[in-house]
Amino acid sequence: MNYDGDPQGGRHMSNIRRVGFIGLGDQGGPMAEAIGEQGFELHVWARRPASLSAVAAVPHVVHDTVADLAASAELIGLCLRDDTDIWSLLDDQRLLGNTAPGTIIVNHGTGDPAEAERIGAHIAEAGAVYLDAPVSGGGPGARARTLTTFVGGHSDTFRAARPVFEAFSDTVRLMGPVGSGQLTKLFNNALTITNMKNAEDVLALAEQIGLDLPTLIETIGASSGGSAALRALGTDITPDLAEHLHPLMRKDMQHFAHAVRERGARPDEVLARGEAGASGLVQAARLVARART
């Protein structure tokens, strides 16, 4: 689809070389490293110096302030916890006030589609251009360079940014105007989290009747009952990680429900299953961990 009528359409061509990145966590760190591996001139800023170890293996320029980074990049990727962090960087830490006209600012985190529209309008007023481009695949997908990137924004801006996204993704799709990337990601997460509830319930029953859970997960994973949720419970989601993930899942389900209601549909049943899936994640991860010992 082409969205040339979008007022955020900019003057962007391809050949972006200088890429800034903020948010060098478990997912963002490997994404930034992948960008550096592909020969882009990587510029980074981190609140904690220890986070810079994520890009130690690739050439990069460290900036002391967000404002300094903003003045040095043609595209700035943000991989942060929520929308409030985006606003803080844009205004409080003067990212937006120091970008050159036409700079592309990208949000790779998950947030509210309506808030993405507000952020996009705010960025456009300052002469920069916004893409909401949340990713799916977590830390493992980022390390394997196999993330899926859902993009909302103008088609010209998308084409300019796409080579950067392809550094860490094996699937990159333009889903519509600003906000569409977030909306797609929320639907993706709603399926994942409700499927997690199914996996949690089935594994609890399997444990009650004495089935070997690791073998069950491996076998079903190769069969018609397999799912990304089941595979994650069997491999990547440790009890410690589950403690971190379940409040984020709840947040995503609330964003999903709000977005659906704003568009005139009723998310109640899906929301209830998703919230139950988030609530049961820690117990399910502990159950699988015990079965492995």
Short mmCIF file of N, CA and C in Angstrom, two decimals, residues 106-215:
data_model
loop_
_atom_site.label_atom_id
_atom_site.label_comp_id
_atom_site.label_asym_id
_atom_site.label_seq_id
_atom_site.Cartn_x
_atom_site.Cartn_y
_atom_site.Cartn_z
N VAL A 106 12.46 6.65 14.97
CA VAL A 106 11.76 5.36 14.93
C VAL A 106 11.56 4.84 16.34
N ASN A 107 10.33 4.45 16.66
CA ASN A 107 10.04 3.80 17.94
C ASN A 107 9.89 2.30 17.71
N HIS A 108 10.86 1.51 18.23
CA HIS A 108 10.80 0.06 18.10
C HIS A 108 10.10 -0.59 19.30
N GLY A 109 9.72 0.17 20.30
CA GLY A 109 9.02 -0.39 21.44
C GLY A 109 7.53 -0.55 21.16
N THR A 110 6.84 -1.16 22.12
CA THR A 110 5.40 -1.39 21.99
C THR A 110 4.64 -0.37 22.82
N GLY A 111 3.64 0.26 22.21
CA GLY A 111 2.87 1.26 22.93
C GLY A 111 1.46 1.38 22.38
N ASP A 112 0.84 2.51 22.66
CA ASP A 112 -0.54 2.76 22.29
C ASP A 112 -0.60 3.38 20.89
N PRO A 113 -1.42 2.85 19.98
CA PRO A 113 -1.50 3.41 18.62
C PRO A 113 -1.89 4.89 18.60
N ALA A 114 -2.83 5.29 19.44
CA ALA A 114 -3.24 6.70 19.47
C ALA A 114 -2.10 7.58 19.97
N GLU A 115 -1.33 7.08 20.90
CA GLU A 115 -0.18 7.84 21.39
C GLU A 115 0.87 7.95 20.30
N ALA A 116 1.02 6.90 19.48
CA ALA A 116 1.94 6.96 18.35
C ALA A 116 1.54 8.09 17.40
N GLU A 117 0.25 8.26 17.18
CA GLU A 117 -0.22 9.35 16.31
C GLU A 117 0.13 10.71 16.91
N ARG A 118 -0.03 10.85 18.23
CA ARG A 118 0.31 12.12 18.88
C ARG A 118 1.81 12.38 18.81
N ILE A 119 2.60 11.34 19.04
CA ILE A 119 4.05 11.49 18.95
C ILE A 119 4.46 11.86 17.53
N GLY A 120 3.85 11.21 16.55
CA GLY A 120 4.17 11.50 15.16
C GLY A 120 3.86 12.94 14.79
N ALA A 121 2.73 13.46 15.25
CA ALA A 121 2.36 14.84 14.96
C ALA A 121 3.33 15.82 15.63
N HIS A 122 3.73 15.50 16.86
CA HIS A 122 4.68 16.35 17.59
C HIS A 122 6.02 16.39 16.87
N ILE A 123 6.48 15.25 16.40
CA ILE A 123 7.75 15.17 15.68
C ILE A 123 7.66 15.92 14.36
N ALA A 124 6.54 15.79 13.68
CA ALA A 124 6.37 16.49 12.40
C ALA A 124 6.41 18.00 12.57
N GLU A 125 5.85 18.51 13.67
CA GLU A 125 5.88 19.95 13.93
C GLU A 125 7.30 20.48 14.04
N ALA A 126 8.22 19.61 14.49
CA ALA A 126 9.62 20.01 14.65
C ALA A 126 10.43 19.80 13.37
N GLY A 127 9.80 19.27 12.31
CA GLY A 127 10.49 19.11 11.05
C GLY A 127 11.13 17.76 10.84
N ALA A 128 10.98 16.85 11.81
CA ALA A 128 11.48 15.48 11.66
C ALA A 128 10.33 14.58 11.21
N VAL A 129 10.59 13.31 11.04
CA VAL A 129 9.59 12.36 10.54
C VAL A 129 9.59 11.13 11.44
N TYR A 130 8.40 10.56 11.66
CA TYR A 130 8.25 9.47 12.63
C TYR A 130 7.79 8.19 11.96
N LEU A 131 8.36 7.08 12.40
CA LEU A 131 7.86 5.75 12.10
C LEU A 131 7.64 5.02 13.40
N ASP A 132 6.46 4.42 13.59
CA ASP A 132 6.32 3.47 14.69
C ASP A 132 6.60 2.10 14.10
N ALA A 133 7.61 1.42 14.64
CA ALA A 133 8.10 0.17 14.05
C ALA A 133 8.42 -0.85 15.13
N PRO A 134 7.41 -1.25 15.92
CA PRO A 134 7.67 -2.26 16.95
C PRO A 134 8.11 -3.58 16.33
N VAL A 135 8.85 -4.35 17.12
CA VAL A 135 9.41 -5.60 16.62
C VAL A 135 8.90 -6.77 17.45
N SER A 136 8.88 -7.95 16.83
CA SER A 136 8.47 -9.18 17.49
C SER A 136 9.59 -10.19 17.37
N GLY A 137 9.85 -10.90 18.46
CA GLY A 137 10.89 -11.92 18.47
C GLY A 137 11.76 -11.87 19.70
N GLY A 138 11.68 -10.76 20.45
CA GLY A 138 12.41 -10.65 21.70
C GLY A 138 13.92 -10.69 21.54
N GLY A 139 14.59 -10.88 22.67
CA GLY A 139 16.04 -10.96 22.66
C GLY A 139 16.58 -12.06 21.76
N PRO A 140 16.01 -13.28 21.81
CA PRO A 140 16.50 -14.34 20.92
C PRO A 140 16.40 -13.98 19.44
N GLY A 141 15.28 -13.38 19.03
CA GLY A 141 15.13 -12.98 17.64
C GLY A 141 16.10 -11.87 17.26
N ALA A 142 16.35 -10.96 18.19
CA ALA A 142 17.31 -9.89 17.91
C ALA A 142 18.72 -10.45 17.73
N ARG A 143 19.09 -11.40 18.58
CA ARG A 143 20.43 -12.00 18.48
C ARG A 143 20.57 -12.82 17.20
N ALA A 144 19.49 -13.44 16.76
CA ALA A 144 19.53 -14.24 15.53
C ALA A 144 19.29 -13.40 14.28
N ARG A 145 18.96 -12.10 14.46
CA ARG A 145 18.66 -11.19 13.34
C ARG A 145 17.43 -11.64 12.58
N THR A 146 16.44 -12.18 13.31
CA THR A 146 15.24 -12.72 12.68
C THR A 146 13.97 -12.05 13.21
N LEU A 147 14.06 -10.82 13.68
CA LEU A 147 12.88 -10.13 14.17
C LEU A 147 11.89 -9.87 13.04
N THR A 148 10.63 -9.70 13.42
CA THR A 148 9.62 -9.16 12.51
C THR A 148 9.38 -7.71 12.90
N THR A 149 9.42 -6.81 11.92
CA THR A 149 9.24 -5.38 12.18
C THR A 149 7.96 -4.90 11.49
N PHE A 150 7.00 -4.43 12.31
CA PHE A 150 5.73 -3.92 11.83
C PHE A 150 5.82 -2.39 11.77
N VAL A 151 5.63 -1.79 10.62
CA VAL A 151 5.92 -0.37 10.47
C VAL A 151 4.66 0.43 10.15
N GLY A 152 4.51 1.56 10.82
CA GLY A 152 3.48 2.53 10.49
C GLY A 152 4.13 3.84 10.10
N GLY A 153 3.72 4.41 8.97
CA GLY A 153 4.28 5.68 8.54
C GLY A 153 4.12 5.88 7.06
N HIS A 154 4.76 6.92 6.55
CA HIS A 154 4.70 7.24 5.14
C HIS A 154 5.55 6.27 4.34
N SER A 155 5.11 5.94 3.14
CA SER A 155 5.80 4.93 2.33
C SER A 155 7.21 5.35 1.94
N ASP A 156 7.42 6.64 1.65
CA ASP A 156 8.76 7.10 1.29
C ASP A 156 9.72 6.96 2.47
N THR A 157 9.25 7.31 3.66
CA THR A 157 10.08 7.19 4.86
C THR A 157 10.39 5.72 5.14
N PHE A 158 9.39 4.88 4.95
CA PHE A 158 9.58 3.44 5.13
C PHE A 158 10.67 2.92 4.19
N ARG A 159 10.62 3.32 2.93
CA ARG A 159 11.62 2.84 1.98
C ARG A 159 13.03 3.29 2.36
N ALA A 160 13.14 4.51 2.87
CA ALA A 160 14.44 5.01 3.28
C ALA A 160 14.99 4.24 4.48
N ALA A 161 14.10 3.89 5.43
CA ALA A 161 14.52 3.23 6.66
C ALA A 161 14.66 1.72 6.53
N ARG A 162 14.05 1.14 5.52
CA ARG A 162 13.98 -0.31 5.43
C ARG A 162 15.35 -1.00 5.49
N PRO A 163 16.40 -0.52 4.81
CA PRO A 163 17.69 -1.21 4.91
C PRO A 163 18.21 -1.29 6.35
N VAL A 164 17.90 -0.30 7.18
CA VAL A 164 18.30 -0.36 8.58
C VAL A 164 17.52 -1.46 9.30
N PHE A 165 16.21 -1.53 9.07
CA PHE A 165 15.39 -2.55 9.72
C PHE A 165 15.82 -3.96 9.30
N GLU A 166 16.22 -4.10 8.05
CA GLU A 166 16.60 -5.42 7.54
C GLU A 166 17.90 -5.93 8.16
N ALA A 167 18.65 -5.06 8.83
CA ALA A 167 19.86 -5.52 9.51
C ALA A 167 19.53 -6.50 10.63
N PHE A 168 18.36 -6.33 11.27
CA PHE A 168 18.02 -7.19 12.40
C PHE A 168 16.72 -7.96 12.20
N SER A 169 16.13 -7.88 11.01
CA SER A 169 14.82 -8.50 10.77
C SER A 169 14.90 -9.44 9.57
N ASP A 170 14.08 -10.49 9.59
CA ASP A 170 13.90 -11.27 8.36
C ASP A 170 12.53 -11.00 7.73
N THR A 171 11.66 -10.25 8.43
CA THR A 171 10.38 -9.82 7.87
C THR A 171 10.16 -8.36 8.25
N VAL A 172 9.94 -7.50 7.25
CA VAL A 172 9.69 -6.07 7.48
C VAL A 172 8.47 -5.71 6.63
N ARG A 173 7.43 -5.15 7.26
CA ARG A 173 6.21 -4.83 6.52
C ARG A 173 5.70 -3.44 6.90
N LEU A 174 5.30 -2.67 5.88
CA LEU A 174 4.58 -1.43 6.10
C LEU A 174 3.11 -1.78 6.26
N MET A 175 2.52 -1.42 7.41
CA MET A 175 1.16 -1.82 7.73
C MET A 175 0.13 -0.71 7.50
N GLY A 176 0.60 0.53 7.28
CA GLY A 176 -0.31 1.64 7.10
C GLY A 176 0.31 2.91 7.64
N PRO A 177 -0.50 3.94 7.89
CA PRO A 177 0.03 5.21 8.42
C PRO A 177 0.49 5.06 9.86
N VAL A 178 1.06 6.12 10.40
CA VAL A 178 1.55 6.10 11.78
C VAL A 178 0.48 5.58 12.73
N GLY A 179 0.85 4.69 13.61
CA GLY A 179 -0.06 4.01 14.52
C GLY A 179 -0.36 2.59 14.10
N SER A 180 -0.23 2.29 12.80
CA SER A 180 -0.55 0.95 12.29
C SER A 180 0.46 -0.09 12.73
N GLY A 181 1.71 0.32 12.89
CA GLY A 181 2.71 -0.63 13.39
C GLY A 181 2.37 -1.08 14.79
N GLN A 182 2.00 -0.11 15.65
CA GLN A 182 1.63 -0.46 17.02
C GLN A 182 0.38 -1.32 17.06
N LEU A 183 -0.60 -0.98 16.24
CA LEU A 183 -1.84 -1.75 16.24
C LEU A 183 -1.57 -3.20 15.83
N THR A 184 -0.75 -3.40 14.80
CA THR A 184 -0.42 -4.76 14.37
C THR A 184 0.33 -5.50 15.46
N LYS A 185 1.28 -4.83 16.11
CA LYS A 185 2.03 -5.49 17.17
C LYS A 185 1.12 -5.91 18.32
N LEU A 186 0.14 -5.07 18.65
CA LEU A 186 -0.77 -5.42 19.74
C LEU A 186 -1.62 -6.64 19.40
N PHE A 187 -2.05 -6.75 18.14
CA PHE A 187 -2.80 -7.94 17.74
C PHE A 187 -1.89 -9.17 17.77
N ASN A 188 -0.66 -9.02 17.34
CA ASN A 188 0.30 -10.12 17.44
C ASN A 188 0.47 -10.56 18.89
N ASN A 189 0.65 -9.59 19.78
CA ASN A 189 0.86 -9.91 21.18
C ASN A 189 -0.38 -10.51 21.83
N ALA A 190 -1.55 -10.06 21.41
CA ALA A 190 -2.78 -10.63 21.96
C ALA A 190 -2.88 -12.12 21.62
N LEU A 191 -2.51 -12.48 20.40
CA LEU A 191 -2.50 -13.91 20.03
C LEU A 191 -1.46 -14.67 20.84
N THR A 192 -0.28 -14.10 20.97
CA THR A 192 0.78 -14.78 21.73
C THR A 192 0.37 -15.00 23.17
N ILE A 193 -0.18 -13.96 23.80
CA ILE A 193 -0.47 -14.05 25.23
C ILE A 193 -1.68 -14.93 25.50
N THR A 194 -2.70 -14.88 24.64
CA THR A 194 -3.82 -15.81 24.83
C THR A 194 -3.39 -17.25 24.56
N ASN A 195 -2.49 -17.46 23.59
CA ASN A 195 -1.94 -18.81 23.39
C ASN A 195 -1.13 -19.26 24.59
N MET A 196 -0.49 -18.31 25.27
CA MET A 196 0.26 -18.66 26.47
C MET A 196 -0.66 -19.24 27.54
N LYS A 197 -1.87 -18.70 27.65
CA LYS A 197 -2.84 -19.23 28.61
C LYS A 197 -3.17 -20.69 28.27
N ASN A 198 -3.36 -20.99 26.98
CA ASN A 198 -3.62 -22.38 26.57
C ASN A 198 -2.46 -23.29 26.97
N ALA A 199 -1.24 -22.85 26.68
CA ALA A 199 -0.07 -23.67 27.00
C ALA A 199 0.06 -23.87 28.51
N GLU A 200 -0.16 -22.82 29.27
CA GLU A 200 -0.06 -22.94 30.73
C GLU A 200 -1.04 -23.97 31.27
N ASP A 201 -2.29 -23.91 30.80
CA ASP A 201 -3.31 -24.83 31.31
C ASP A 201 -2.99 -26.28 30.93
N VAL A 202 -2.58 -26.49 29.68
CA VAL A 202 -2.30 -27.85 29.22
C VAL A 202 -1.08 -28.43 29.94
N LEU A 203 -0.03 -27.62 30.14
CA LEU A 203 1.16 -28.12 30.83
C LEU A 203 0.86 -28.43 32.29
N ALA A 204 0.02 -27.64 32.94
CA ALA A 204 -0.35 -27.93 34.33
C ALA A 204 -1.08 -29.27 34.44
N LEU A 205 -1.97 -29.54 33.50
CA LEU A 205 -2.66 -30.83 33.50
C LEU A 205 -1.70 -31.98 33.21
N ALA A 206 -0.77 -31.75 32.29
CA ALA A 206 0.21 -32.80 31.96
C ALA A 206 1.06 -33.14 33.17
N GLU A 207 1.44 -32.11 33.93
CA GLU A 207 2.23 -32.36 35.13
C GLU A 207 1.43 -33.13 36.17
N GLN A 208 0.14 -32.85 36.29
CA GLN A 208 -0.70 -33.53 37.27
C GLN A 208 -0.82 -35.02 37.00
N ILE A 209 -0.80 -35.42 35.73
CA ILE A 209 -0.95 -36.85 35.42
C ILE A 209 0.40 -37.53 35.17
N GLY A 210 1.51 -36.79 35.39
CA GLY A 210 2.81 -37.42 35.39
C GLY A 210 3.54 -37.50 34.07
N LEU A 211 3.13 -36.72 33.07
CA LEU A 211 3.86 -36.70 31.80
C LEU A 211 5.20 -35.98 31.96
N ASP A 212 6.17 -36.40 31.16
CA ASP A 212 7.49 -35.76 31.14
C ASP A 212 7.36 -34.44 30.37
N LEU A 213 7.39 -33.32 31.08
CA LEU A 213 7.10 -32.05 30.44
C LEU A 213 8.12 -31.64 29.38
N PRO A 214 9.44 -31.73 29.62
CA PRO A 214 10.37 -31.35 28.56
C PRO A 214 10.19 -32.16 27.28
N THR A 215 9.97 -33.47 27.43
CA THR A 215 9.75 -34.31 26.25
C THR A 215 8.43 -33.97 25.59
#
